[in-house]
Amino acid sequence: MAFAHTGSVALLGVDGVVVEVQADLEPGVAAFTIVGLPDKALSEARDRVRAAVVNSGEKWPQRKLTVGLSPASVPKSGSGFDLAIACAVLAAAERLDPAAIARLLLIGELGLDGRVRPVRGVLPAVLAAADAGYDQVVVPRQTAAEAGLVPGVTVHGVQTLRQLITLLTGVPLAEDEPEPAVPGLPDHALAGLSLPGLGVRGRADEADLRDLADVAGQYEARRALEIAAAGGHHLFLKGPPGAGKTMLAERLPGILPPLGPDEALEVTAVHSIAGLLPPGRPLVRSAPYCAPHHSTTMPAIVGGGSGLPRPGAVSLAHRGVLFLDEAPEFPVRVLDALRQPLESGEVVVARAAGSLRLPARFLLLLAANPCPCGRWSRRGDSCECTPSMVTRYQNRLSGPLLDRVDLRVEVDAVTRLELMDRDATAETTAVVAARVLAARERAAARLRDTPWRTNGEVPGHELRTRWRLAPGALQDAERDMERGLLTARGLDRVLRVAWTTADLAARDSPDRDHVRTALALRTGFTRGAALPGH
């Protein structure tokens, strides 16, 4: 038989498209052609597959060979099709039974010596295979645990092409396997799984050593951090250098609850594509933390790049924390690009090669100095900046962006007493995390029959009509709206924060004090005090 086919997967962002890999052998001058919109790496599979087949002890067919990747209109990229192409060619040459590979889905890169090398994005690829009805997949041995996270799919992890041939034919091969990696030296095959330097970590890494009790003072900011974690609210910390803004941000992932099963699969799929899965831990169970530098470009933040777009920082922080330190130093275009994913929880990136929809439901934490020199504070410290410089600096954070931030806290400089004398009453990360988890469970029980998971996701219309507040609870908020201190979106966000403070206090519904707390954290004014200009 001169024709055979099998399956593989093309990844478009975090979504997979099942691809039928067809091989056709015809009489004629020996040639090898791949059709179906392959990229440069996939086009080079001709040389990799030929060398891998020959070095695995098999005979390469000396005929005209055409490999088709269907659907032909979907762009294919990467080296993960090598294993499927090799098996399709061997089946067309009658070395393998075409029926044995017809319902098999294969993912993996081939080395010239026949070793199967791991590739990124195995989890979303196997998820797509399961949705398409495949029940058996073949993946590199190093990523078998990751593929095994998908229920209902039998995973075969192979190390070499010879091993796969033995598995499919049931006939052991006499030739020796390629030499294994030398002990003590790095496994070069793992290089394809990681892309270092993306600034993303999980709570399971060094964040475990960072305790909230280490932060000196900053009780108001601590309280805001707890509310942000309990309700999924965005937070803005403004204060002088050295006040502890970065320390607080680094401890926020530690008080977030562990990811649920569905959330863990979502985050793992994104991190698998980005090459961020740590060795030996195929499932991301803790909230990720992403802190890009202020020189980061728009594609690196939102997603993009040459060819098909790749996940950016907003997607790498999905179900976790996106921390923008020195936020006014980021380009204005980059900051304003965050407005859409903050509302929708996803980002749509359009390029000439295609458009992708990437998940981006993150908790945004902004930190900024009060002025360019950073020495201004409410305590009257000397500041060398002119009023116009301060205004220009603060206006780099646009009103529409800050309107989407629920909590805004002024962080004062730490005093000598706060810094030198350890506060025995300071709560640890574990204590705060327990309260946050209880508040999340209380909100989840209330939102059980809805598509939302946290108070920060609930639309304002639902909060105003579906769940009633205590009588008179909104008096202060309504007064602020009449004075122009609060927008309609701002009112919705005050309601969300009020529900979170009520959940932390184990109350059934917010009262006037909870709304006043939410207003104070948003506007900076304490209820009951005279407002400036009134």
XYZ file of C-alpha atoms in Angstrom:
534
model
C 0.000 0.000 0.000
C 1.422 3.396 -1.007
C -0.761 5.542 1.254
C -1.171 5.886 5.017
C -2.374 8.467 7.483
C -2.235 9.247 11.201
C -2.955 12.193 13.486
C -1.122 15.050 15.140
C -2.057 18.479 16.514
C -1.388 22.054 15.401
C -1.477 24.606 18.215
C -3.076 28.002 17.668
C -2.340 29.811 20.903
C -3.741 27.608 23.678
C -6.183 25.849 21.346
C -5.307 22.727 19.404
C -6.490 21.686 15.939
C -6.244 17.988 15.079
C -4.267 17.521 11.871
C -4.385 14.458 9.633
C -0.857 13.585 8.520
C -0.988 11.772 5.172
C 1.897 10.072 3.345
C 1.748 9.078 -0.317
C 4.418 7.119 -2.211
C 4.456 7.134 -6.016
C 6.879 5.857 -8.665
C 9.317 8.498 -9.835
C 12.451 10.352 -8.926
C 13.122 10.190 -5.195
C 11.845 13.380 -3.559
C 10.291 14.450 -0.262
C 7.669 17.207 -0.216
C 5.603 18.530 2.700
C 2.432 20.481 1.890
C -0.187 22.106 4.111
C 1.203 25.516 5.215
C 4.286 24.303 7.126
C 6.610 26.859 8.722
C 10.412 26.774 8.453
C 10.898 24.368 11.377
C 8.298 21.979 9.983
C 9.726 22.156 6.461
C 13.085 21.052 7.860
C 11.386 17.867 9.107
C 12.344 16.304 5.758
C 15.971 15.990 6.839
C 15.232 15.122 10.486
C 12.753 12.368 9.651
C 14.902 10.816 6.921
C 17.976 10.638 9.175
C 15.955 9.349 12.148
C 14.370 6.558 10.088
C 17.698 5.437 8.599
C 19.525 5.584 11.954
C 16.725 3.532 13.497
C 17.614 0.629 11.205
C 14.785 1.158 8.704
C 15.034 1.529 4.936
C 14.062 4.884 3.475
C 11.738 4.509 0.437
C 13.469 5.685 -2.745
C 10.326 6.973 -4.414
C 8.444 10.221 -4.779
C 7.084 10.998 -1.302
C 4.440 13.596 -0.536
C 3.346 14.344 3.034
C 0.119 16.309 3.368
C -1.069 18.083 6.493
C -4.829 18.508 6.520
C -6.698 20.843 6.919
C -4.370 22.587 4.509
C -5.695 26.064 5.359
C -4.533 25.938 9.000
C -0.938 27.151 9.568
C 1.319 24.494 11.132
C 4.433 25.315 13.072
C 7.092 23.598 15.132
C 8.801 20.237 15.132
C 6.091 18.283 16.959
C 4.890 16.661 13.700
C 8.114 14.677 13.160
C 6.941 11.487 14.871
C 3.631 11.426 12.999
C 5.359 12.031 9.655
C 7.860 9.220 10.271
C 5.116 6.720 11.156
C 2.984 7.715 8.173
C 5.958 7.247 5.830
C 6.827 3.851 7.313
C 3.186 2.739 7.035
C 3.007 3.880 3.413
C 6.187 1.856 2.794
C 4.458 -1.176 4.401
C 6.878 -1.311 7.339
C 3.990 -0.558 9.727
C 0.343 -1.566 9.541
C -1.613 1.519 8.357
C -4.586 0.444 10.477
C -2.382 0.491 13.605
C -1.638 4.212 13.251
C -4.911 5.407 11.726
C -6.539 6.044 15.131
C -3.313 7.055 16.838
C -2.243 10.621 17.563
C 1.491 11.255 17.711
C 3.407 14.268 19.047
C 7.170 14.631 19.220
C 10.336 15.879 17.588
C 12.886 13.446 16.169
C 16.614 13.719 16.623
C 18.895 12.611 13.830
C 19.768 9.483 15.843
C 16.116 8.468 16.219
C 15.535 9.776 19.730
C 12.130 11.320 20.417
C 12.618 14.781 21.857
C 9.939 16.608 23.891
C 8.117 19.673 22.612
C 6.106 22.401 24.301
C 2.309 22.419 24.403
C 1.675 18.703 24.954
C -1.207 19.252 27.395
C -3.372 21.488 25.127
C -2.540 19.178 22.215
C -3.792 16.088 24.078
C -6.866 18.015 25.258
C -7.675 18.752 21.604
C -7.125 15.094 20.733
C -9.512 13.966 23.469
C -12.153 16.434 22.271
C -11.774 15.020 18.739
C -12.376 11.455 19.965
C -8.840 10.049 20.136
C -8.266 7.644 23.004
C -4.579 6.815 22.404
C -1.690 9.232 22.041
C 2.059 8.805 21.712
C 4.268 11.488 23.242
C 7.921 11.814 24.293
C 8.675 10.040 27.541
C 9.600 13.306 29.303
C 6.099 14.728 28.743
C 4.073 11.561 29.416
C 3.103 12.769 32.903
C 1.817 16.042 31.444
C -0.235 14.220 28.804
C -1.582 11.879 31.472
C -3.446 14.772 33.096
C -6.156 14.414 30.443
C -8.773 11.829 31.548
C -9.936 9.098 29.208
C -6.779 9.020 27.085
C -4.197 6.218 27.077
C -0.718 7.763 26.903
C 2.311 5.945 25.476
C 5.596 7.611 26.352
C 8.434 6.634 24.007
C 12.119 7.474 24.025
C 13.114 6.458 20.490
C 11.568 5.767 17.120
C 12.733 2.147 17.415
C 10.782 1.778 20.642
C 7.623 3.056 18.919
C 8.106 0.626 16.017
C 8.443 -2.215 18.518
C 5.258 -1.039 20.243
C 3.293 -0.947 16.985
C 4.605 -4.209 15.480
C 5.089 -6.280 18.609
C 8.369 -7.590 17.167
C 11.472 -6.715 19.218
C 14.329 -5.245 17.201
C 17.787 -6.732 17.398
C 19.643 -3.454 16.978
C 20.848 -1.631 20.051
C 19.153 1.486 21.246
C 21.003 4.806 20.927
C 23.364 5.565 23.754
C 21.548 7.122 26.725
C 22.482 10.492 28.114
C 25.719 10.551 30.074
C 25.026 10.734 33.856
C 25.939 14.084 35.360
C 25.542 15.978 32.096
C 22.420 17.963 31.188
C 19.823 16.295 29.011
C 19.871 18.359 25.833
C 16.438 17.042 24.878
C 14.905 19.063 27.715
C 16.089 22.306 26.144
C 13.023 22.342 23.922
C 10.694 22.456 26.927
C 11.832 25.713 28.502
C 12.210 29.340 27.526
C 14.139 31.037 30.335
C 13.847 34.634 31.389
C 10.088 35.166 31.073
C 9.755 36.410 34.653
C 7.085 33.954 35.748
C 7.141 31.836 38.867
C 4.632 29.942 40.958
C 4.041 29.853 44.683
C 5.804 26.480 44.781
C 9.145 28.146 44.045
C 11.055 30.706 46.096
C 7.791 32.484 46.990
C 7.326 29.892 49.761
C 10.042 31.620 51.780
C 8.396 35.035 51.601
C 6.124 35.553 54.581
C 3.686 38.420 54.941
C 4.865 38.856 58.535
C 8.239 40.064 57.182
C 6.661 43.297 55.919
C 7.225 46.121 58.413
C 4.116 48.188 59.174
C 1.771 48.906 56.241
C -1.377 47.662 57.980
C -3.734 49.371 55.537
C -1.855 47.885 52.579
C -1.929 44.442 54.222
C -5.685 44.711 54.610
C -6.042 45.766 50.962
C -3.866 42.819 49.897
C -6.147 40.428 51.804
C -9.281 41.925 50.220
C -7.694 41.763 46.757
C -6.868 38.066 47.213
C -10.280 37.187 48.665
C -12.322 38.810 45.914
C -10.000 38.907 42.908
C -9.807 42.711 42.962
C -7.139 44.763 41.203
C -4.874 46.839 43.471
C -2.812 50.022 43.120
C -0.091 50.798 45.672
C 1.379 54.314 45.602
C 4.199 55.365 47.890
C 7.877 56.345 48.158
C 10.739 53.959 47.368
C 11.532 51.489 50.133
C 8.048 51.554 51.632
C 7.475 47.838 50.911
C 5.356 47.868 47.741
C 7.388 45.160 46.018
C 7.555 43.068 49.197
C 3.780 43.165 49.449
C 3.367 42.230 45.786
C 5.712 39.251 46.075
C 3.678 37.901 48.990
C 0.306 38.198 47.262
C 0.539 34.791 45.465
C 1.168 33.142 48.834
C -2.231 34.145 50.208
C -4.167 33.172 47.086
C -6.006 29.831 47.311
C -4.578 26.825 45.419
C -5.905 26.431 41.893
C -8.927 24.199 41.375
C -8.749 21.253 38.931
C -10.134 23.197 35.959
C -8.063 26.283 36.770
C -4.913 24.177 37.089
C -5.454 22.690 33.630
C -6.027 26.159 32.141
C -2.838 27.550 33.665
C -0.808 24.442 32.829
C -1.891 24.613 29.178
C -0.658 28.206 28.865
C 2.601 27.479 30.670
C 3.171 24.337 28.601
C 3.027 26.363 25.394
C 5.299 29.030 26.856
C 7.846 26.478 28.080
C 7.441 27.326 31.763
C 6.540 23.963 33.294
C 9.180 23.039 35.891
C 10.785 19.589 35.482
C 9.007 16.924 37.485
C 5.912 19.070 38.110
C 3.622 18.690 35.065
C 0.627 20.347 36.760
C 0.649 23.945 37.992
C -1.260 23.909 41.276
C -0.479 27.378 42.649
C -1.236 30.851 41.356
C 1.460 32.106 38.946
C 3.251 35.395 39.504
C 4.472 37.453 36.548
C 6.482 40.658 37.025
C 7.725 42.018 33.669
C 10.205 44.904 33.519
C 8.906 48.322 32.502
C 10.924 48.117 29.256
C 8.853 45.115 28.119
C 7.271 45.538 24.689
C 3.603 45.397 23.781
C 3.745 41.859 22.240
C 5.515 40.546 25.356
C 2.770 41.944 27.612
C -0.373 41.300 25.578
C 0.848 38.498 23.318
C 2.108 38.379 19.776
C 5.412 38.067 17.978
C 6.332 37.084 14.455
C 4.115 34.552 12.733
C 1.355 33.157 14.906
C 0.955 35.100 18.176
C 2.323 33.646 21.410
C 0.987 34.133 24.953
C 2.139 37.319 26.649
C 2.489 38.285 30.299
C -1.276 38.784 30.725
C -1.842 35.141 29.722
C 1.129 33.800 31.669
C -0.426 35.445 34.757
C -3.818 33.802 34.092
C -5.451 32.843 37.425
C -2.516 34.509 39.176
C -0.878 37.897 39.698
C 0.456 40.380 37.128
C 2.692 42.851 38.972
C 3.749 46.044 37.194
C 6.396 47.733 39.339
C 7.137 51.379 38.523
C 3.898 51.348 36.526
C 4.180 54.954 35.203
C 7.457 53.962 33.513
C 5.638 51.502 31.237
C 4.709 52.855 27.785
C 1.249 54.408 27.799
C 0.150 52.163 24.913
C 1.096 49.066 26.891
C -0.820 50.209 29.974
C -3.934 51.095 28.002
C -3.801 47.720 26.254
C -4.592 46.136 29.626
C -8.038 47.718 29.772
C -9.752 45.152 27.532
C -8.426 41.980 29.240
C -9.187 43.501 32.660
C -12.854 43.626 31.686
C -13.265 40.456 29.622
C -10.689 38.082 31.136
C -9.238 37.269 27.727
C -7.216 38.933 25.002
C -7.697 38.672 21.239
C -4.480 39.101 19.242
C -4.772 39.561 15.480
C -1.819 39.069 13.151
C -1.417 38.457 9.434
C -0.905 34.743 10.127
C -4.119 34.495 12.154
C -6.103 35.676 15.184
C -5.957 34.020 18.579
C -8.056 34.243 21.705
C -5.904 33.777 24.818
C -7.069 33.527 28.457
C -6.084 36.519 30.604
C -8.047 36.554 33.865
C -5.377 37.851 36.208
C -5.173 39.949 39.347
C -3.429 43.219 38.433
C -1.181 44.854 41.009
C 0.253 48.268 40.122
C 2.984 49.973 42.124
C 4.181 53.535 41.608
C 6.140 56.297 43.263
C 4.113 59.433 44.039
C 6.389 61.600 41.881
C 9.510 61.305 39.702
C 11.910 61.770 42.638
C 9.779 59.564 44.875
C 10.252 61.626 48.057
C 6.784 63.134 48.336
C 4.556 61.722 51.065
C 1.639 62.745 53.249
C 4.103 63.396 56.073
C 5.480 66.432 54.290
C 8.889 65.109 53.219
C 10.892 67.310 50.876
C 10.173 66.810 47.190
C 12.144 68.465 44.392
C 9.496 67.911 41.719
C 7.416 70.804 40.420
C 3.625 70.424 40.430
C 3.631 70.059 36.642
C 6.193 67.240 36.838
C 4.123 65.404 39.443
C 0.954 65.834 37.389
C 2.642 64.643 34.204
C 4.088 61.613 35.993
C 0.806 60.574 37.599
C -1.174 61.123 34.393
C 0.790 58.353 32.706
C -1.710 56.064 34.429
C -4.861 56.953 32.529
C -8.212 57.508 34.187
C -9.910 54.641 32.289
C -7.209 52.229 33.479
C -7.401 53.326 37.122
C -11.200 53.212 36.935
C -10.830 49.439 36.504
C -8.702 49.150 39.655
C -10.859 48.421 42.693
C -8.395 49.214 45.488
C -6.051 52.222 45.721
C -3.804 52.534 48.743
C -1.343 55.240 49.787
C 1.719 53.511 51.238
C 3.688 55.697 53.682
C 7.412 55.401 54.312
C 8.324 52.935 57.045
C 9.328 54.527 60.360
C 12.445 53.565 62.305
C 10.324 51.997 65.041
C 8.372 49.859 62.558
C 11.555 48.725 60.844
C 13.724 47.943 63.891
C 11.140 46.493 66.289
C 9.547 43.309 65.018
C 5.764 43.405 65.422
C 4.676 40.293 67.301
C 1.069 40.881 66.198
C 1.913 40.772 62.459
C -0.029 37.953 60.824
C 1.777 35.322 58.800
C 0.941 34.313 55.267
C -0.676 31.091 56.480
C -3.080 32.950 58.807
C -4.169 35.409 56.128
C -4.416 32.673 53.489
C -6.835 30.737 55.709
C -9.156 33.767 55.959
C -8.915 34.348 52.222
C -9.812 30.723 51.517
C -12.836 30.905 53.841
C -14.035 34.094 52.107
C -13.556 32.498 48.683
C -15.593 29.467 49.749
C -18.354 31.714 51.061
C -18.478 33.618 47.749
C -18.353 30.362 45.770
C -21.387 29.055 47.649
C -23.302 32.233 46.780
C -22.191 32.105 43.117
C -22.663 28.338 42.747
C -25.273 28.514 39.969
C -23.578 31.347 38.066
C -20.664 31.464 35.580
C -18.576 33.563 38.014
C -16.109 32.376 40.641
C -15.133 35.492 42.599
C -16.761 38.794 43.518
C -14.371 40.605 41.199
C -15.925 38.871 38.178
C -19.615 39.541 38.908
C -21.184 42.217 36.654
C -22.487 45.282 38.419
C -26.043 44.790 37.157
C -26.192 41.395 38.862
C -24.859 42.852 42.112
C -27.454 45.622 42.084
C -30.447 43.424 41.238
C -29.748 39.811 42.141
C -28.163 40.146 45.576
C -29.592 42.862 47.795
C -27.600 44.897 50.298
C -28.736 45.934 53.744
C -31.161 48.916 53.766
C -29.310 52.229 53.552
C -25.957 50.582 52.785
C -25.447 52.620 49.601
C -26.115 56.117 50.981
C -22.469 57.189 50.921
C -21.835 55.701 47.483
C -24.884 57.422 46.016
C -23.736 60.724 47.499
C -20.296 60.309 45.926
C -21.883 59.646 42.538
C -23.881 62.880 42.797
C -20.665 64.777 43.611
C -18.860 63.252 40.614
C -16.373 61.356 42.774
C -17.597 57.976 41.548
C -18.467 56.716 38.069
C -21.039 54.052 37.266
C -18.207 51.544 36.790
C -16.721 52.763 40.059
C -19.993 52.061 41.880
C -20.043 48.512 40.541
C -16.504 47.976 41.780
C -17.324 49.419 45.195
C -20.161 46.896 45.428
C -17.791 44.047 44.567
C -15.321 45.102 47.261
C -18.151 45.525 49.781
C -19.268 41.948 49.164
C -15.692 40.744 49.669
C -15.321 42.599 52.974
C -18.638 41.060 54.066
C -17.377 37.590 53.093
C -14.200 38.142 55.120
C -16.375 39.150 58.083
C -18.654 36.096 57.533
C -21.712 38.300 56.949
C -24.625 37.378 54.706
C -24.705 40.760 52.977
C -22.764 44.051 53.091
C -23.936 46.835 55.393
C -23.072 50.541 55.393
C -19.709 49.970 57.117
C -18.628 47.502 54.452
C -19.540 49.961 51.706
C -17.685 52.743 53.529
C -14.592 50.519 53.686
C -14.846 49.854 49.952
C -15.265 53.575 49.230
C -12.280 54.485 51.375
C -10.095 51.948 49.594
C -11.167 53.300 46.210
C -11.299 57.065 46.754
C -8.859 57.534 49.618
C -11.424 59.388 51.740
C -12.636 58.043 55.066
C -16.397 58.303 55.401
C -17.496 60.831 57.983
C -14.613 63.227 57.287
C -15.176 66.421 55.351
C -14.318 66.070 51.689
C -11.980 68.620 50.155
C -13.914 71.471 48.613
C -17.166 70.670 50.455
